[in-house]
Amino acid sequence: MAPAMRFVFGLLTFVTVGMIIGALFQLAFIHRLEDSYGDEFPSTKLHRSQSDGYLKLPRGISHWHGDKEAEILRLGFVKPEIISWSPRIIVLHSFLSNEECDYLRAIARARLQISTVVDATTGKGIKSNVRTSSGMFLNPTERKYPMIQAIEKRISVFSQIPAENGELIQVLRYEKDEFYKPHHDYFSDTFNLKRGGQRIATMLMYLSEDVEGGETYFPMAGTGDCNCGGKTVKGLSVKPIKGDAVLFWSMGLDGQSDPNSIHGGCEVLSGEKWSATKWMRQKSTF
């Protein structure tokens, strides 16, 4: 078994062994991840593999040299930052490479449509002034592309939720003055629970740079103030930095939907905010 696979072995039992044990596994995983990049965070100057389409680790990190699983997981690059345990929120710095960010934007740009929200009565998507953005979903065929497979596997390992429990990745674009008002990712209807059960966690990945505003805002997290679309508000917010990701849970350690996981996308003041979202369920979605 490759070193990187031994590194993550047993970490995909999050749902089956219980939420609390899963949280402890994840904390242990983060500590192991911190050990993987040492005292100094490595250079972000990357070089591309000619054969597999995703990025190799920087030269000089001999511990993971030649380990393809480490390349897929970006061990030595991803730096975790726990910003809240209730609700549970982890920022994963450098989760995606620049090439992966650009790739997701490129395959999405020509297929963007006005975003919708889930109607609590019918469970279907409807247009709403709660959400002013454009988006699209990758299709099942694209899920098999090598770079998408690498991202999907990374999401599964870092969230400790099996890949088959994930919905298709959604790519979103927020232009100037666009936003997403605070909301929950878990479902309030029964229609959407039929395939895969409740949403338990979200991986939100940032794909663009030079964005002012557009923070991801958690009004029920933290005890201080933060910036949201140029305003000072109560709670925590995460600035959209290209390549970073925010992993947060819609379900608490008691197995119930967590109302404190409410979050929103702050108004974009300048530039374009591109992001990709992966929602994860209790059971297989395919």
PDB file of C-alpha atoms in Angstrom:
ATOM      1  CA  MET A   1       0.000   0.000   0.000  1.00  0.00           C
ATOM      2  CA  ALA A   2       1.369   3.428  -0.973  1.00  0.00           C
ATOM      3  CA  PRO A   3       2.361   5.743   1.921  1.00  0.00           C
ATOM      4  CA  ALA A   4      -0.396   8.235   1.112  1.00  0.00           C
ATOM      5  CA  MET A   5      -3.011   5.484   1.168  1.00  0.00           C
ATOM      6  CA  ARG A   6      -1.770   4.283   4.571  1.00  0.00           C
ATOM      7  CA  PHE A   7      -1.952   7.945   5.600  1.00  0.00           C
ATOM      8  CA  VAL A   8      -5.698   8.095   4.888  1.00  0.00           C
ATOM      9  CA  PHE A   9      -6.626   4.425   5.520  1.00  0.00           C
ATOM     10  CA  GLY A  10      -9.725   4.147   7.659  1.00  0.00           C
ATOM     11  CA  LEU A  11     -10.623   7.841   7.354  1.00  0.00           C
ATOM     12  CA  LEU A  12     -13.641   7.269   5.108  1.00  0.00           C
ATOM     13  CA  THR A  13     -15.749   5.754   7.909  1.00  0.00           C
ATOM     14  CA  PHE A  14     -17.212   9.126   8.912  1.00  0.00           C
ATOM     15  CA  VAL A  15     -20.864   8.250   8.340  1.00  0.00           C
ATOM     16  CA  THR A  16     -20.885   4.579   9.311  1.00  0.00           C
ATOM     17  CA  VAL A  17     -19.158   4.783  12.718  1.00  0.00           C
ATOM     18  CA  GLY A  18     -20.920   7.908  13.926  1.00  0.00           C
ATOM     19  CA  MET A  19     -20.495  11.643  13.844  1.00  0.00           C
ATOM     20  CA  ILE A  20     -18.399  12.006  16.995  1.00  0.00           C
ATOM     21  CA  ILE A  21     -15.894   9.325  16.041  1.00  0.00           C
ATOM     22  CA  GLY A  22     -15.752  10.844  12.583  1.00  0.00           C
ATOM     23  CA  ALA A  23     -14.899  14.237  14.052  1.00  0.00           C
ATOM     24  CA  LEU A  24     -12.085  12.697  16.093  1.00  0.00           C
ATOM     25  CA  PHE A  25     -10.755  10.931  13.007  1.00  0.00           C
ATOM     26  CA  GLN A  26     -10.770  14.216  11.183  1.00  0.00           C
ATOM     27  CA  LEU A  27      -8.903  16.005  13.952  1.00  0.00           C
ATOM     28  CA  ALA A  28      -6.266  13.263  13.858  1.00  0.00           C
ATOM     29  CA  PHE A  29      -6.130  13.605  10.081  1.00  0.00           C
ATOM     30  CA  ILE A  30      -5.511  17.346  10.355  1.00  0.00           C
ATOM     31  CA  HIS A  31      -2.655  16.764  12.787  1.00  0.00           C
ATOM     32  CA  ARG A  32      -1.142  14.233  10.372  1.00  0.00           C
ATOM     33  CA  LEU A  33      -1.623  16.709   7.546  1.00  0.00           C
ATOM     34  CA  GLU A  34       0.219  19.385   9.501  1.00  0.00           C
ATOM     35  CA  ASP A  35       3.122  16.956   9.868  1.00  0.00           C
ATOM     36  CA  SER A  36       3.124  16.357   6.104  1.00  0.00           C
ATOM     37  CA  TYR A  37       4.263  19.876   5.246  1.00  0.00           C
ATOM     38  CA  GLY A  38       6.543  20.484   8.233  1.00  0.00           C
ATOM     39  CA  ASP A  39       7.327  23.823   9.817  1.00  0.00           C
ATOM     40  CA  GLU A  40       7.446  25.821   6.607  1.00  0.00           C
ATOM     41  CA  PHE A  41       4.592  25.825   4.139  1.00  0.00           C
ATOM     42  CA  PRO A  42       6.103  24.867   0.749  1.00  0.00           C
ATOM     43  CA  SER A  43       6.389  27.175  -2.230  1.00  0.00           C
ATOM     44  CA  THR A  44       3.269  27.553  -4.358  1.00  0.00           C
ATOM     45  CA  LYS A  45       5.353  27.300  -7.525  1.00  0.00           C
ATOM     46  CA  LEU A  46       4.043  24.119  -9.138  1.00  0.00           C
ATOM     47  CA  HIS A  47       5.047  21.919 -12.031  1.00  0.00           C
ATOM     48  CA  ARG A  48       2.715  19.826 -14.138  1.00  0.00           C
ATOM     49  CA  SER A  49       2.891  16.093 -14.694  1.00  0.00           C
ATOM     50  CA  GLN A  50       3.029  15.378 -18.432  1.00  0.00           C
ATOM     51  CA  SER A  51       1.238  12.067 -18.080  1.00  0.00           C
ATOM     52  CA  ASP A  52      -1.621  12.412 -15.641  1.00  0.00           C
ATOM     53  CA  GLY A  53      -3.037  15.941 -15.945  1.00  0.00           C
ATOM     54  CA  TYR A  54      -2.741  17.006 -12.314  1.00  0.00           C
ATOM     55  CA  LEU A  55       0.068  18.579 -10.360  1.00  0.00           C
ATOM     56  CA  LYS A  56       3.138  17.046  -8.823  1.00  0.00           C
ATOM     57  CA  LEU A  57       4.433  18.149  -5.444  1.00  0.00           C
ATOM     58  CA  PRO A  58       7.247  20.684  -5.460  1.00  0.00           C
ATOM     59  CA  ARG A  59      10.733  19.299  -5.697  1.00  0.00           C
ATOM     60  CA  GLY A  60      12.387  18.835  -2.344  1.00  0.00           C
ATOM     61  CA  ILE A  61       9.485  17.153  -0.529  1.00  0.00           C
ATOM     62  CA  SER A  62      11.089  13.725  -0.553  1.00  0.00           C
ATOM     63  CA  HIS A  63       8.628  12.171   1.893  1.00  0.00           C
ATOM     64  CA  TRP A  64       5.933  11.975  -0.803  1.00  0.00           C
ATOM     65  CA  HIS A  65       8.223  11.704  -3.829  1.00  0.00           C
ATOM     66  CA  GLY A  66       6.817   9.348  -6.456  1.00  0.00           C
ATOM     67  CA  ASP A  67       3.576   8.735  -4.543  1.00  0.00           C
ATOM     68  CA  LYS A  68       0.722   9.310  -6.992  1.00  0.00           C
ATOM     69  CA  GLU A  69      -1.879   9.314  -4.221  1.00  0.00           C
ATOM     70  CA  ALA A  70       0.008  12.138  -2.511  1.00  0.00           C
ATOM     71  CA  GLU A  71      -0.065  14.099  -5.759  1.00  0.00           C
ATOM     72  CA  ILE A  72      -3.827  13.637  -6.082  1.00  0.00           C
ATOM     73  CA  LEU A  73      -4.402  14.658  -2.452  1.00  0.00           C
ATOM     74  CA  ARG A  74      -1.899  17.554  -2.676  1.00  0.00           C
ATOM     75  CA  LEU A  75      -0.175  16.421   0.493  1.00  0.00           C
ATOM     76  CA  GLY A  76       2.461  18.991   1.295  1.00  0.00           C
ATOM     77  CA  PHE A  77       0.293  21.765  -0.148  1.00  0.00           C
ATOM     78  CA  VAL A  78      -3.028  21.750   1.692  1.00  0.00           C
ATOM     79  CA  LYS A  79      -2.886  23.631   4.972  1.00  0.00           C
ATOM     80  CA  PRO A  80      -5.919  23.271   7.296  1.00  0.00           C
ATOM     81  CA  GLU A  81      -7.211  26.018   9.557  1.00  0.00           C
ATOM     82  CA  ILE A  82     -10.006  25.219  11.993  1.00  0.00           C
ATOM     83  CA  ILE A  83     -11.977  28.438  12.462  1.00  0.00           C
ATOM     84  CA  SER A  84     -15.015  27.095  14.334  1.00  0.00           C
ATOM     85  CA  TRP A  85     -16.128  23.884  16.040  1.00  0.00           C
ATOM     86  CA  SER A  86     -19.735  24.967  16.493  1.00  0.00           C
ATOM     87  CA  PRO A  87     -20.720  25.126  13.698  1.00  0.00           C
ATOM     88  CA  ARG A  88     -17.812  23.025  12.443  1.00  0.00           C
ATOM     89  CA  ILE A  89     -15.851  24.965   9.802  1.00  0.00           C
ATOM     90  CA  ILE A  90     -12.385  24.245   8.413  1.00  0.00           C
ATOM     91  CA  VAL A  91     -10.568  26.395   5.842  1.00  0.00           C
ATOM     92  CA  LEU A  92      -8.316  24.294   3.605  1.00  0.00           C
ATOM     93  CA  HIS A  93      -5.704  26.617   2.135  1.00  0.00           C
ATOM     94  CA  SER A  94      -4.344  25.682  -1.331  1.00  0.00           C
ATOM     95  CA  PHE A  95      -6.881  22.867  -1.671  1.00  0.00           C
ATOM     96  CA  LEU A  96      -6.984  23.301  -5.466  1.00  0.00           C
ATOM     97  CA  SER A  97      -4.147  24.140  -7.826  1.00  0.00           C
ATOM     98  CA  ASN A  98      -4.317  27.174 -10.130  1.00  0.00           C
ATOM     99  CA  GLU A  99      -4.734  24.802 -13.070  1.00  0.00           C
ATOM    100  CA  GLU A 100      -7.659  23.021 -11.409  1.00  0.00           C
ATOM    101  CA  CYS A 101      -9.382  26.338 -10.686  1.00  0.00           C
ATOM    102  CA  ASP A 102      -8.935  27.522 -14.275  1.00  0.00           C
ATOM    103  CA  TYR A 103     -10.102  24.157 -15.612  1.00  0.00           C
ATOM    104  CA  LEU A 104     -13.377  24.242 -13.661  1.00  0.00           C
ATOM    105  CA  ARG A 105     -14.084  27.804 -14.798  1.00  0.00           C
ATOM    106  CA  ALA A 106     -13.323  26.917 -18.420  1.00  0.00           C
ATOM    107  CA  ILE A 107     -15.703  23.958 -18.623  1.00  0.00           C
ATOM    108  CA  ALA A 108     -18.461  25.921 -16.874  1.00  0.00           C
ATOM    109  CA  ARG A 109     -18.355  29.345 -18.546  1.00  0.00           C
ATOM    110  CA  ALA A 110     -20.398  28.573 -21.683  1.00  0.00           C
ATOM    111  CA  ARG A 111     -23.066  26.660 -19.720  1.00  0.00           C
ATOM    112  CA  LEU A 112     -23.921  29.138 -16.965  1.00  0.00           C
ATOM    113  CA  GLN A 113     -27.592  29.744 -16.212  1.00  0.00           C
ATOM    114  CA  ILE A 114     -29.411  31.839 -13.630  1.00  0.00           C
ATOM    115  CA  SER A 115     -29.094  30.078 -10.264  1.00  0.00           C
ATOM    116  CA  THR A 116     -32.119  28.690  -8.435  1.00  0.00           C
ATOM    117  CA  VAL A 117     -33.011  27.797  -4.857  1.00  0.00           C
ATOM    118  CA  VAL A 118     -34.866  24.740  -3.538  1.00  0.00           C
ATOM    119  CA  ASP A 119     -38.605  25.265  -3.008  1.00  0.00           C
ATOM    120  CA  ALA A 120     -39.452  23.866   0.442  1.00  0.00           C
ATOM    121  CA  THR A 121     -42.872  22.652  -0.741  1.00  0.00           C
ATOM    122  CA  THR A 122     -42.055  20.937  -4.031  1.00  0.00           C
ATOM    123  CA  GLY A 123     -38.320  20.295  -3.603  1.00  0.00           C
ATOM    124  CA  LYS A 124     -37.696  21.716  -7.085  1.00  0.00           C
ATOM    125  CA  GLY A 125     -35.411  24.559  -8.100  1.00  0.00           C
ATOM    126  CA  ILE A 126     -36.999  27.987  -8.500  1.00  0.00           C
ATOM    127  CA  LYS A 127     -35.599  31.436  -9.301  1.00  0.00           C
ATOM    128  CA  SER A 128     -35.387  33.779  -6.320  1.00  0.00           C
ATOM    129  CA  ASN A 129     -33.961  37.170  -5.393  1.00  0.00           C
ATOM    130  CA  VAL A 130     -32.375  35.388  -2.421  1.00  0.00           C
ATOM    131  CA  ARG A 131     -29.686  34.163  -4.805  1.00  0.00           C
ATOM    132  CA  THR A 132     -28.317  36.333  -7.604  1.00  0.00           C
ATOM    133  CA  SER A 133     -25.668  34.355  -9.449  1.00  0.00           C
ATOM    134  CA  SER A 134     -25.159  32.097 -12.453  1.00  0.00           C
ATOM    135  CA  GLY A 135     -24.210  28.442 -12.266  1.00  0.00           C
ATOM    136  CA  MET A 136     -24.112  24.961 -13.764  1.00  0.00           C
ATOM    137  CA  PHE A 137     -23.605  21.371 -12.649  1.00  0.00           C
ATOM    138  CA  LEU A 138     -20.968  19.041 -14.024  1.00  0.00           C
ATOM    139  CA  ASN A 139     -22.517  15.984 -15.651  1.00  0.00           C
ATOM    140  CA  PRO A 140     -21.824  12.319 -14.761  1.00  0.00           C
ATOM    141  CA  THR A 141     -19.525  11.921 -17.765  1.00  0.00           C
ATOM    142  CA  GLU A 142     -17.347  14.849 -16.646  1.00  0.00           C
ATOM    143  CA  ARG A 143     -17.093  13.221 -13.235  1.00  0.00           C
ATOM    144  CA  LYS A 144     -14.892  10.572 -14.912  1.00  0.00           C
ATOM    145  CA  TYR A 145     -12.359  13.078 -16.291  1.00  0.00           C
ATOM    146  CA  PRO A 146      -8.922  12.605 -14.626  1.00  0.00           C
ATOM    147  CA  MET A 147      -8.707  16.098 -13.115  1.00  0.00           C
ATOM    148  CA  ILE A 148     -12.294  15.948 -11.822  1.00  0.00           C
ATOM    149  CA  GLN A 149     -11.641  12.487 -10.369  1.00  0.00           C
ATOM    150  CA  ALA A 150      -8.597  13.870  -8.547  1.00  0.00           C
ATOM    151  CA  ILE A 151     -10.666  16.712  -7.063  1.00  0.00           C
ATOM    152  CA  GLU A 152     -13.506  14.357  -6.119  1.00  0.00           C
ATOM    153  CA  LYS A 153     -11.107  11.979  -4.368  1.00  0.00           C
ATOM    154  CA  ARG A 154      -9.489  14.858  -2.487  1.00  0.00           C
ATOM    155  CA  ILE A 155     -12.897  16.083  -1.327  1.00  0.00           C
ATOM    156  CA  SER A 156     -13.810  12.597  -0.133  1.00  0.00           C
ATOM    157  CA  VAL A 157     -10.608  12.143   1.865  1.00  0.00           C
ATOM    158  CA  PHE A 158     -10.566  15.587   3.465  1.00  0.00           C
ATOM    159  CA  SER A 159     -14.262  15.446   4.382  1.00  0.00           C
ATOM    160  CA  GLN A 160     -14.040  11.735   5.293  1.00  0.00           C
ATOM    161  CA  ILE A 161     -17.266  11.087   3.438  1.00  0.00           C
ATOM    162  CA  PRO A 162     -17.393   8.406   0.703  1.00  0.00           C
ATOM    163  CA  ALA A 163     -17.252   9.789  -2.842  1.00  0.00           C
ATOM    164  CA  GLU A 164     -20.511   8.068  -3.784  1.00  0.00           C
ATOM    165  CA  ASN A 165     -22.313  10.182  -1.166  1.00  0.00           C
ATOM    166  CA  GLY A 166     -21.494  13.370  -3.054  1.00  0.00           C
ATOM    167  CA  GLU A 167     -23.712  15.315  -5.416  1.00  0.00           C
ATOM    168  CA  LEU A 168     -22.355  16.548  -8.742  1.00  0.00           C
ATOM    169  CA  ILE A 169     -20.080  19.577  -8.426  1.00  0.00           C
ATOM    170  CA  GLN A 170     -21.769  22.912  -9.075  1.00  0.00           C
ATOM    171  CA  VAL A 171     -19.731  25.835 -10.471  1.00  0.00           C
ATOM    172  CA  LEU A 172     -20.982  29.357  -9.714  1.00  0.00           C
ATOM    173  CA  ARG A 173     -20.147  32.874 -10.842  1.00  0.00           C
ATOM    174  CA  TYR A 174     -21.041  35.987  -8.833  1.00  0.00           C
ATOM    175  CA  GLU A 175     -20.584  39.297 -10.630  1.00  0.00           C
ATOM    176  CA  LYS A 176     -20.548  42.776  -9.100  1.00  0.00           C
ATOM    177  CA  ASP A 177     -23.427  43.400  -6.668  1.00  0.00           C
ATOM    178  CA  GLU A 178     -24.477  39.715  -6.686  1.00  0.00           C
ATOM    179  CA  PHE A 179     -24.895  37.727  -3.462  1.00  0.00           C
ATOM    180  CA  TYR A 180     -26.577  34.776  -1.747  1.00  0.00           C
ATOM    181  CA  LYS A 181     -28.550  35.641   1.374  1.00  0.00           C
ATOM    182  CA  PRO A 182     -27.973  33.501   4.514  1.00  0.00           C
ATOM    183  CA  HIS A 183     -29.496  30.038   4.192  1.00  0.00           C
ATOM    184  CA  HIS A 184     -29.032  26.416   5.235  1.00  0.00           C
ATOM    185  CA  ASP A 185     -27.720  23.725   2.907  1.00  0.00           C
ATOM    186  CA  TYR A 186     -29.783  20.976   4.546  1.00  0.00           C
ATOM    187  CA  PHE A 187     -33.212  20.214   3.098  1.00  0.00           C
ATOM    188  CA  SER A 188     -36.529  21.207   4.661  1.00  0.00           C
ATOM    189  CA  ASP A 189     -38.574  19.133   2.214  1.00  0.00           C
ATOM    190  CA  THR A 190     -38.982  15.355   1.863  1.00  0.00           C
ATOM    191  CA  PHE A 191     -38.661  15.288  -1.937  1.00  0.00           C
ATOM    192  CA  ASN A 192     -34.884  15.782  -1.924  1.00  0.00           C
ATOM    193  CA  LEU A 193     -34.296  13.290   0.902  1.00  0.00           C
ATOM    194  CA  LYS A 194     -35.331  10.352  -1.290  1.00  0.00           C
ATOM    195  CA  ARG A 195     -31.974  10.180  -3.065  1.00  0.00           C
ATOM    196  CA  GLY A 196     -29.062  10.088  -0.675  1.00  0.00           C
ATOM    197  CA  GLY A 197     -30.781  11.392   2.454  1.00  0.00           C
ATOM    198  CA  GLN A 198     -29.935  14.675   4.137  1.00  0.00           C
ATOM    199  CA  ARG A 199     -26.992  16.888   3.245  1.00  0.00           C
ATOM    200  CA  ILE A 200     -24.430  16.621   6.017  1.00  0.00           C
ATOM    201  CA  ALA A 201     -21.454  18.664   4.763  1.00  0.00           C
ATOM    202  CA  THR A 202     -20.389  21.138   2.079  1.00  0.00           C
ATOM    203  CA  MET A 203     -17.049  21.723   0.372  1.00  0.00           C
ATOM    204  CA  LEU A 204     -16.954  25.246  -1.091  1.00  0.00           C
ATOM    205  CA  MET A 205     -13.925  25.911  -3.328  1.00  0.00           C
ATOM    206  CA  TYR A 206     -12.816  29.327  -4.576  1.00  0.00           C
ATOM    207  CA  LEU A 207     -11.750  29.531  -8.228  1.00  0.00           C
ATOM    208  CA  SER A 208     -10.868  33.183  -8.907  1.00  0.00           C
ATOM    209  CA  GLU A 209      -8.620  35.931  -7.593  1.00  0.00           C
ATOM    210  CA  ASP A 210      -8.736  39.712  -7.242  1.00  0.00           C
ATOM    211  CA  VAL A 211     -12.251  39.698  -5.773  1.00  0.00           C
ATOM    212  CA  GLU A 212     -13.371  42.410  -3.387  1.00  0.00           C
ATOM    213  CA  GLY A 213     -16.248  41.385  -1.126  1.00  0.00           C
ATOM    214  CA  GLY A 214     -17.896  38.051  -1.838  1.00  0.00           C
ATOM    215  CA  GLU A 215     -16.967  36.566   1.539  1.00  0.00           C
ATOM    216  CA  THR A 216     -18.641  33.395   2.782  1.00  0.00           C
ATOM    217  CA  TYR A 217     -20.464  34.534   5.898  1.00  0.00           C
ATOM    218  CA  PHE A 218     -21.453  32.465   8.969  1.00  0.00           C
ATOM    219  CA  PRO A 219     -23.578  34.728  11.199  1.00  0.00           C
ATOM    220  CA  MET A 220     -23.887  32.127  14.012  1.00  0.00           C
ATOM    221  CA  ALA A 221     -20.160  31.314  14.225  1.00  0.00           C
ATOM    222  CA  GLY A 222     -17.664  33.064  16.462  1.00  0.00           C
ATOM    223  CA  THR A 223     -18.235  35.865  18.934  1.00  0.00           C
ATOM    224  CA  GLY A 224     -16.662  38.836  17.173  1.00  0.00           C
ATOM    225  CA  ASP A 225     -17.107  40.986  14.100  1.00  0.00           C
ATOM    226  CA  CYS A 226     -16.155  40.302  10.490  1.00  0.00           C
ATOM    227  CA  ASN A 227     -16.362  41.874   7.036  1.00  0.00           C
ATOM    228  CA  CYS A 228     -19.193  41.004   4.668  1.00  0.00           C
ATOM    229  CA  GLY A 229     -19.484  42.849   1.374  1.00  0.00           C
ATOM    230  CA  GLY A 230     -17.853  45.987   2.765  1.00  0.00           C
ATOM    231  CA  LYS A 231     -19.922  45.984   5.964  1.00  0.00           C
ATOM    232  CA  THR A 232     -18.958  45.047   9.525  1.00  0.00           C
ATOM    233  CA  VAL A 233     -21.269  42.350  10.908  1.00  0.00           C
ATOM    234  CA  LYS A 234     -21.390  39.815  13.746  1.00  0.00           C
ATOM    235  CA  GLY A 235     -20.062  36.336  13.032  1.00  0.00           C
ATOM    236  CA  LEU A 236     -17.266  34.813  10.941  1.00  0.00           C
ATOM    237  CA  SER A 237     -16.472  35.290   7.278  1.00  0.00           C
ATOM    238  CA  VAL A 238     -13.984  33.690   4.890  1.00  0.00           C
ATOM    239  CA  LYS A 239     -12.391  35.727   2.119  1.00  0.00           C
ATOM    240  CA  PRO A 240     -12.550  34.069  -1.326  1.00  0.00           C
ATOM    241  CA  ILE A 241      -8.930  33.263  -2.193  1.00  0.00           C
ATOM    242  CA  LYS A 242      -8.202  31.286  -5.346  1.00  0.00           C
ATOM    243  CA  GLY A 243      -7.454  27.649  -4.509  1.00  0.00           C
ATOM    244  CA  ASP A 244      -8.740  27.781  -0.925  1.00  0.00           C
ATOM    245  CA  ALA A 245     -11.765  25.763   0.196  1.00  0.00           C
ATOM    246  CA  VAL A 246     -14.189  25.924   3.117  1.00  0.00           C
ATOM    247  CA  LEU A 247     -15.428  22.639   4.554  1.00  0.00           C
ATOM    248  CA  PHE A 248     -18.418  22.978   6.873  1.00  0.00           C
ATOM    249  CA  TRP A 249     -21.088  20.699   8.315  1.00  0.00           C
ATOM    250  CA  SER A 250     -24.844  21.121   8.096  1.00  0.00           C
ATOM    251  CA  MET A 251     -25.269  18.272  10.590  1.00  0.00           C
ATOM    252  CA  GLY A 252     -24.051  18.433  14.167  1.00  0.00           C
ATOM    253  CA  LEU A 253     -22.291  15.731  16.175  1.00  0.00           C
ATOM    254  CA  ASP A 254     -25.693  14.666  17.493  1.00  0.00           C
ATOM    255  CA  GLY A 255     -26.727  13.610  13.990  1.00  0.00           C
ATOM    256  CA  GLN A 256     -29.295  16.394  13.700  1.00  0.00           C
ATOM    257  CA  SER A 257     -29.373  19.299  11.250  1.00  0.00           C
ATOM    258  CA  ASP A 258     -27.424  22.195  12.734  1.00  0.00           C
ATOM    259  CA  PRO A 259     -29.282  25.537  12.538  1.00  0.00           C
ATOM    260  CA  ASN A 260     -26.013  27.319  13.381  1.00  0.00           C
ATOM    261  CA  SER A 261     -24.632  26.232   9.991  1.00  0.00           C
ATOM    262  CA  ILE A 262     -26.568  29.065   8.351  1.00  0.00           C
ATOM    263  CA  HIS A 263     -24.309  30.875   5.869  1.00  0.00           C
ATOM    264  CA  GLY A 264     -24.416  33.218   2.911  1.00  0.00           C
ATOM    265  CA  GLY A 265     -22.388  34.732   0.106  1.00  0.00           C
ATOM    266  CA  CYS A 266     -21.682  38.408   0.707  1.00  0.00           C
ATOM    267  CA  GLU A 267     -22.131  40.998  -2.011  1.00  0.00           C
ATOM    268  CA  VAL A 268     -19.327  41.178  -4.563  1.00  0.00           C
ATOM    269  CA  LEU A 269     -17.929  44.721  -4.663  1.00  0.00           C
ATOM    270  CA  SER A 270     -15.570  44.298  -7.617  1.00  0.00           C
ATOM    271  CA  GLY A 271     -14.270  41.539  -9.848  1.00  0.00           C
ATOM    272  CA  GLU A 272     -15.912  38.153 -10.434  1.00  0.00           C
ATOM    273  CA  LYS A 273     -16.216  35.537  -7.725  1.00  0.00           C
ATOM    274  CA  TRP A 274     -16.076  31.990  -9.093  1.00  0.00           C
ATOM    275  CA  SER A 275     -16.635  29.025  -6.817  1.00  0.00           C
ATOM    276  CA  ALA A 276     -17.359  25.308  -6.964  1.00  0.00           C
ATOM    277  CA  THR A 277     -19.607  23.555  -4.468  1.00  0.00           C
ATOM    278  CA  LYS A 278     -19.798  19.899  -3.512  1.00  0.00           C
ATOM    279  CA  TRP A 279     -22.644  18.826  -1.235  1.00  0.00           C
ATOM    280  CA  MET A 280     -22.353  15.493   0.596  1.00  0.00           C
ATOM    281  CA  ARG A 281     -25.215  13.291   1.749  1.00  0.00           C
ATOM    282  CA  GLN A 282     -25.871  10.609   4.339  1.00  0.00           C
ATOM    283  CA  LYS A 283     -26.048   7.847   1.739  1.00  0.00           C
ATOM    284  CA  SER A 284     -25.019   7.099  -1.831  1.00  0.00           C
ATOM    285  CA  THR A 285     -26.418   9.438  -4.481  1.00  0.00           C
ATOM    286  CA  PHE A 286     -25.712   7.112  -7.447  1.00  0.00           C
TER     287      PHE A 286
END
